[in-house]
Amino acid sequence: MSLRELKKQQTRERIGDTAWRLFAERGFDRVTVVEVARAAQVSEATVFNYFPAKEDLFFSRFEAFGERLVEAVRTRPPGESVLSAFRRRLLRPEGLLAQMEAGDTEALQQLRTVNRLIADSPALRAREQRAHAACVDALAAALDDDVTARVTASALFGVHRALVDHVRHRVLTDDTPTALPAEVRRLATEAFALLENGMRDYGAVAASAAAESPEGR
């Protein structure tokens, strides 16, 4: 890496770290880009050169994970299914959940901070939804970009979305979610098994139960 590129990377990291500190202290919606620039000792224009939108200051660290999920499918080896490639990458132990399981006492607090900021900000929740939709589009395009591809992409990223929502609920409502990493793996395994089995029996009511219900009488 050239000296120029190194300096650019350091500037980007300084801006991002400064923004995160301010967001964590005051909330995303209460911090302006001007304040981030001032605290990072750069101009507002410099901030926007590295982060085109304020939400990028927050999500740049997370949206790359969705891209890695798409890439895992795109580069899967011959013979591996789309579902298997997506599941393999999603369940790879990494990030804050893996740090929690390894005994990192700060990881839970970081998870709470991230999810509290999103839950408290309509702008971040809207951006999160757009990022999810973009990932579905990218995965569908990486396949055949037809109806079947879009259904597949929506279903796979639906698992990811459901797990994100579950983690958010747990870390914001449970004081000691120590079993959360194992819980997420179990829920993911169950969800992927449902998709792998084609949902053929999902929601089916046994004949005996249907006969006993008011509608079946």
mmCIF file of C-alpha atoms in Angstrom:
data_model
loop_
_atom_site.group_PDB
_atom_site.id
_atom_site.type_symbol
_atom_site.label_atom_id
_atom_site.label_comp_id
_atom_site.label_asym_id
_atom_site.label_seq_id
_atom_site.Cartn_x
_atom_site.Cartn_y
_atom_site.Cartn_z
ATOM 1 C CA MET A 1 0.000 0.000 0.000
ATOM 2 C CA SER A 2 1.371 3.419 -0.952
ATOM 3 C CA LEU A 3 1.792 6.171 1.623
ATOM 4 C CA ARG A 4 -1.090 8.061 0.014
ATOM 5 C CA GLU A 5 -3.425 5.069 0.274
ATOM 6 C CA LEU A 6 -2.345 4.455 3.855
ATOM 7 C CA LYS A 7 -3.160 8.030 4.805
ATOM 8 C CA LYS A 8 -6.574 7.759 3.142
ATOM 9 C CA GLN A 9 -7.308 4.566 5.035
ATOM 10 C CA GLN A 10 -6.236 6.154 8.317
ATOM 11 C CA THR A 11 -8.445 9.173 7.654
ATOM 12 C CA ARG A 12 -11.421 6.968 6.873
ATOM 13 C CA GLU A 13 -10.867 4.943 10.037
ATOM 14 C CA ARG A 14 -10.509 8.091 12.155
ATOM 15 C CA ILE A 15 -13.760 9.519 10.791
ATOM 16 C CA GLY A 16 -15.589 6.226 11.280
ATOM 17 C CA ASP A 17 -14.292 5.709 14.820
ATOM 18 C CA THR A 18 -15.155 9.286 15.761
ATOM 19 C CA ALA A 19 -18.678 8.945 14.396
ATOM 20 C CA TRP A 20 -19.210 5.702 16.286
ATOM 21 C CA ARG A 21 -18.084 7.286 19.549
ATOM 22 C CA LEU A 22 -20.474 10.204 19.095
ATOM 23 C CA PHE A 23 -23.378 7.969 18.051
ATOM 24 C CA ALA A 24 -22.854 5.705 21.062
ATOM 25 C CA GLU A 25 -22.754 8.687 23.417
ATOM 26 C CA ARG A 26 -25.718 10.666 22.048
ATOM 27 C CA GLY A 27 -27.671 8.552 19.571
ATOM 28 C CA PHE A 28 -27.498 8.555 15.787
ATOM 29 C CA ASP A 29 -30.188 11.156 15.143
ATOM 30 C CA ARG A 30 -28.707 13.638 17.634
ATOM 31 C CA VAL A 31 -25.300 13.810 15.941
ATOM 32 C CA THR A 32 -24.697 15.864 12.783
ATOM 33 C CA VAL A 33 -22.100 15.294 10.105
ATOM 34 C CA VAL A 34 -20.667 18.716 10.915
ATOM 35 C CA GLU A 35 -20.063 17.561 14.501
ATOM 36 C CA VAL A 36 -18.399 14.369 13.281
ATOM 37 C CA ALA A 37 -16.131 16.385 10.988
ATOM 38 C CA ARG A 38 -15.205 18.809 13.754
ATOM 39 C CA ALA A 39 -14.390 16.024 16.222
ATOM 40 C CA ALA A 40 -12.372 14.111 13.598
ATOM 41 C CA GLN A 41 -10.548 17.332 12.633
ATOM 42 C CA VAL A 42 -11.538 17.185 8.962
ATOM 43 C CA SER A 43 -13.886 19.201 6.786
ATOM 44 C CA GLU A 44 -17.523 18.212 6.221
ATOM 45 C CA ALA A 45 -16.662 17.694 2.543
ATOM 46 C CA THR A 46 -13.954 15.220 3.531
ATOM 47 C CA VAL A 47 -16.482 13.200 5.556
ATOM 48 C CA PHE A 48 -18.795 12.993 2.550
ATOM 49 C CA ASN A 49 -15.879 12.012 0.306
ATOM 50 C CA TYR A 50 -15.456 8.871 2.382
ATOM 51 C CA PHE A 51 -19.074 8.371 3.475
ATOM 52 C CA PRO A 52 -21.607 9.666 0.901
ATOM 53 C CA ALA A 53 -24.481 9.585 3.429
ATOM 54 C CA LYS A 54 -24.625 9.961 7.182
ATOM 55 C CA GLU A 55 -25.994 6.415 7.484
ATOM 56 C CA ASP A 56 -22.817 5.144 5.812
ATOM 57 C CA LEU A 57 -20.886 6.258 8.880
ATOM 58 C CA PHE A 58 -22.872 3.701 10.842
ATOM 59 C CA PHE A 59 -23.515 0.854 8.414
ATOM 60 C CA SER A 60 -20.249 0.667 6.490
ATOM 61 C CA ARG A 61 -18.997 -1.885 9.005
ATOM 62 C CA PHE A 62 -22.044 -4.137 8.666
ATOM 63 C CA GLU A 63 -23.151 -4.024 5.042
ATOM 64 C CA ALA A 64 -19.974 -5.797 3.984
ATOM 65 C CA PHE A 65 -21.275 -8.944 5.677
ATOM 66 C CA GLY A 66 -24.236 -9.143 3.289
ATOM 67 C CA GLU A 67 -21.807 -8.770 0.399
ATOM 68 C CA ARG A 68 -19.753 -11.665 1.779
ATOM 69 C CA LEU A 69 -22.863 -13.861 1.896
ATOM 70 C CA VAL A 70 -23.556 -13.132 -1.778
ATOM 71 C CA GLU A 71 -19.912 -13.749 -2.645
ATOM 72 C CA ALA A 72 -19.973 -17.119 -0.866
ATOM 73 C CA VAL A 73 -22.823 -18.189 -3.142
ATOM 74 C CA ARG A 74 -21.227 -16.717 -6.261
ATOM 75 C CA THR A 75 -17.914 -18.527 -5.656
ATOM 76 C CA ARG A 76 -19.287 -21.803 -4.265
ATOM 77 C CA PRO A 77 -17.405 -24.888 -5.458
ATOM 78 C CA PRO A 78 -18.937 -27.251 -8.043
ATOM 79 C CA GLY A 79 -21.517 -29.508 -6.462
ATOM 80 C CA GLU A 80 -22.365 -27.210 -3.539
ATOM 81 C CA SER A 81 -25.924 -25.926 -3.457
ATOM 82 C CA VAL A 82 -26.845 -22.269 -3.075
ATOM 83 C CA LEU A 83 -28.436 -22.977 0.306
ATOM 84 C CA SER A 84 -25.389 -24.877 1.548
ATOM 85 C CA ALA A 85 -22.978 -22.108 0.523
ATOM 86 C CA PHE A 86 -25.122 -19.416 2.134
ATOM 87 C CA ARG A 87 -25.561 -21.441 5.332
ATOM 88 C CA ARG A 88 -21.833 -22.243 5.544
ATOM 89 C CA ARG A 89 -20.894 -18.572 5.367
ATOM 90 C CA LEU A 90 -23.650 -17.345 7.675
ATOM 91 C CA LEU A 91 -22.793 -19.855 10.398
ATOM 92 C CA ARG A 92 -19.056 -19.194 10.330
ATOM 93 C CA PRO A 93 -18.124 -18.158 13.882
ATOM 94 C CA GLU A 94 -17.104 -14.501 13.781
ATOM 95 C CA GLY A 95 -18.144 -11.061 14.922
ATOM 96 C CA LEU A 96 -19.592 -9.989 18.255
ATOM 97 C CA LEU A 97 -21.542 -13.203 18.884
ATOM 98 C CA ALA A 98 -18.379 -15.261 18.489
ATOM 99 C CA GLN A 99 -16.551 -12.861 20.796
ATOM 100 C CA MET A 100 -19.320 -13.250 23.367
ATOM 101 C CA GLU A 101 -19.022 -17.014 23.241
ATOM 102 C CA ALA A 102 -15.248 -16.762 23.627
ATOM 103 C CA GLY A 103 -15.722 -14.863 26.880
ATOM 104 C CA ASP A 104 -15.257 -11.268 25.692
ATOM 105 C CA THR A 105 -17.125 -9.261 28.317
ATOM 106 C CA GLU A 106 -17.281 -6.165 26.098
ATOM 107 C CA ALA A 107 -18.955 -7.906 23.153
ATOM 108 C CA LEU A 108 -22.438 -7.990 24.713
ATOM 109 C CA GLN A 109 -22.266 -4.284 25.509
ATOM 110 C CA GLN A 110 -21.199 -3.543 21.928
ATOM 111 C CA LEU A 111 -24.100 -5.627 20.620
ATOM 112 C CA ARG A 112 -26.481 -3.713 22.847
ATOM 113 C CA THR A 113 -25.106 -0.369 21.708
ATOM 114 C CA VAL A 114 -25.382 -1.231 18.008
ATOM 115 C CA ASN A 115 -28.914 -2.570 18.296
ATOM 116 C CA ARG A 116 -30.100 0.204 20.603
ATOM 117 C CA LEU A 117 -28.898 2.802 18.104
ATOM 118 C CA ILE A 118 -30.769 1.093 15.262
ATOM 119 C CA ALA A 119 -33.927 0.541 17.310
ATOM 120 C CA ASP A 120 -33.995 4.204 18.350
ATOM 121 C CA SER A 121 -33.433 5.675 14.865
ATOM 122 C CA PRO A 122 -36.050 5.628 12.080
ATOM 123 C CA ALA A 123 -33.312 6.657 9.634
ATOM 124 C CA LEU A 124 -31.142 3.664 10.530
ATOM 125 C CA ARG A 125 -34.062 1.241 10.415
ATOM 126 C CA ALA A 126 -35.001 2.525 6.959
ATOM 127 C CA ARG A 127 -31.408 2.180 5.780
ATOM 128 C CA GLU A 128 -31.267 -1.339 7.199
ATOM 129 C CA GLN A 129 -34.332 -2.295 5.168
ATOM 130 C CA ARG A 130 -32.800 -0.840 1.997
ATOM 131 C CA ALA A 131 -29.563 -2.726 2.632
ATOM 132 C CA HIS A 132 -31.512 -5.956 3.061
ATOM 133 C CA ALA A 133 -33.383 -5.378 -0.203
ATOM 134 C CA ALA A 134 -30.093 -4.625 -1.990
ATOM 135 C CA CYS A 135 -28.631 -7.913 -0.756
ATOM 136 C CA VAL A 136 -31.650 -9.820 -2.050
ATOM 137 C CA ASP A 137 -31.255 -8.104 -5.431
ATOM 138 C CA ALA A 138 -27.537 -8.907 -5.553
ATOM 139 C CA LEU A 139 -28.038 -12.563 -4.697
ATOM 140 C CA ALA A 140 -30.859 -12.948 -7.231
ATOM 141 C CA ALA A 141 -28.634 -11.359 -9.878
ATOM 142 C CA ALA A 142 -25.820 -13.748 -8.968
ATOM 143 C CA LEU A 143 -28.174 -16.624 -9.745
ATOM 144 C CA ASP A 144 -30.462 -16.539 -12.787
ATOM 145 C CA ASP A 145 -32.291 -13.334 -11.848
ATOM 146 C CA ASP A 146 -35.631 -14.969 -12.593
ATOM 147 C CA VAL A 147 -38.599 -15.564 -10.307
ATOM 148 C CA THR A 148 -37.105 -18.731 -8.814
ATOM 149 C CA ALA A 149 -33.808 -16.955 -8.141
ATOM 150 C CA ARG A 150 -35.597 -14.076 -6.437
ATOM 151 C CA VAL A 151 -37.667 -16.429 -4.275
ATOM 152 C CA THR A 152 -34.481 -18.241 -3.293
ATOM 153 C CA ALA A 153 -32.632 -15.013 -2.485
ATOM 154 C CA SER A 154 -35.573 -13.678 -0.485
ATOM 155 C CA ALA A 155 -35.858 -16.900 1.511
ATOM 156 C CA LEU A 156 -32.148 -17.121 2.322
ATOM 157 C CA PHE A 157 -31.803 -13.492 3.331
ATOM 158 C CA GLY A 158 -35.101 -13.886 5.183
ATOM 159 C CA VAL A 159 -33.290 -16.287 7.519
ATOM 160 C CA HIS A 160 -30.556 -13.716 8.032
ATOM 161 C CA ARG A 161 -33.109 -10.959 8.675
ATOM 162 C CA ALA A 162 -35.042 -13.081 11.181
ATOM 163 C CA LEU A 163 -31.858 -13.898 13.091
ATOM 164 C CA VAL A 164 -30.840 -10.227 13.202
ATOM 165 C CA ASP A 165 -34.277 -9.330 14.604
ATOM 166 C CA HIS A 166 -34.045 -12.137 17.160
ATOM 167 C CA VAL A 167 -30.618 -11.027 18.358
ATOM 168 C CA ARG A 168 -31.841 -7.433 18.616
ATOM 169 C CA HIS A 169 -34.814 -8.423 20.728
ATOM 170 C CA ARG A 170 -32.755 -10.622 23.028
ATOM 171 C CA VAL A 171 -29.912 -8.200 23.709
ATOM 172 C CA LEU A 172 -32.319 -5.334 24.360
ATOM 173 C CA THR A 173 -34.705 -7.246 26.652
ATOM 174 C CA ASP A 174 -32.586 -9.895 28.399
ATOM 175 C CA ASP A 175 -30.072 -8.821 31.028
ATOM 176 C CA THR A 176 -27.929 -11.943 30.648
ATOM 177 C CA PRO A 177 -28.361 -13.564 27.208
ATOM 178 C CA THR A 178 -25.290 -15.750 27.743
ATOM 179 C CA ALA A 179 -26.653 -18.626 25.641
ATOM 180 C CA LEU A 180 -27.454 -16.374 22.683
ATOM 181 C CA PRO A 181 -24.676 -17.569 20.309
ATOM 182 C CA ALA A 182 -25.717 -21.221 20.675
ATOM 183 C CA GLU A 183 -29.371 -20.197 20.430
ATOM 184 C CA VAL A 184 -28.739 -18.371 17.152
ATOM 185 C CA ARG A 185 -26.954 -21.411 15.700
ATOM 186 C CA ARG A 186 -29.867 -23.638 16.674
ATOM 187 C CA LEU A 187 -32.472 -21.313 15.198
ATOM 188 C CA ALA A 188 -30.447 -20.915 12.012
ATOM 189 C CA THR A 189 -30.059 -24.666 11.653
ATOM 190 C CA GLU A 190 -33.803 -25.155 12.098
ATOM 191 C CA ALA A 191 -34.628 -22.408 9.591
ATOM 192 C CA PHE A 192 -32.267 -23.762 6.940
ATOM 193 C CA ALA A 193 -33.612 -27.282 7.493
ATOM 194 C CA LEU A 194 -37.095 -25.928 6.832
ATOM 195 C CA LEU A 195 -35.969 -24.400 3.548
ATOM 196 C CA GLU A 196 -33.966 -27.464 2.596
ATOM 197 C CA ASN A 197 -37.016 -29.664 3.075
ATOM 198 C CA GLY A 198 -39.038 -27.457 0.761
ATOM 199 C CA MET A 199 -41.535 -26.348 3.421
ATOM 200 C CA ARG A 200 -43.697 -29.206 2.235
ATOM 201 C CA ASP A 201 -45.176 -29.900 5.676
ATOM 202 C CA TYR A 202 -44.854 -26.475 7.245
ATOM 203 C CA GLY A 203 -48.146 -25.320 8.746
ATOM 204 C CA ALA A 204 -49.949 -28.534 7.867
ATOM 205 C CA VAL A 205 -52.534 -29.498 10.472
ATOM 206 C CA ALA A 206 -52.990 -33.164 11.251
ATOM 207 C CA ALA A 207 -56.330 -34.585 10.099
ATOM 208 C CA SER A 208 -57.340 -35.445 13.654
ATOM 209 C CA ALA A 209 -56.596 -31.923 14.876
ATOM 210 C CA ALA A 210 -58.497 -30.401 11.968
ATOM 211 C CA ALA A 211 -61.531 -32.562 12.739
ATOM 212 C CA GLU A 212 -61.521 -31.348 16.340
ATOM 213 C CA SER A 213 -61.256 -27.675 15.453
ATOM 214 C CA PRO A 214 -64.391 -25.506 15.141
ATOM 215 C CA GLU A 215 -63.776 -25.126 11.420
ATOM 216 C CA GLY A 216 -63.487 -28.885 10.974
ATOM 217 C CA ARG A 217 -66.758 -29.716 12.689
#
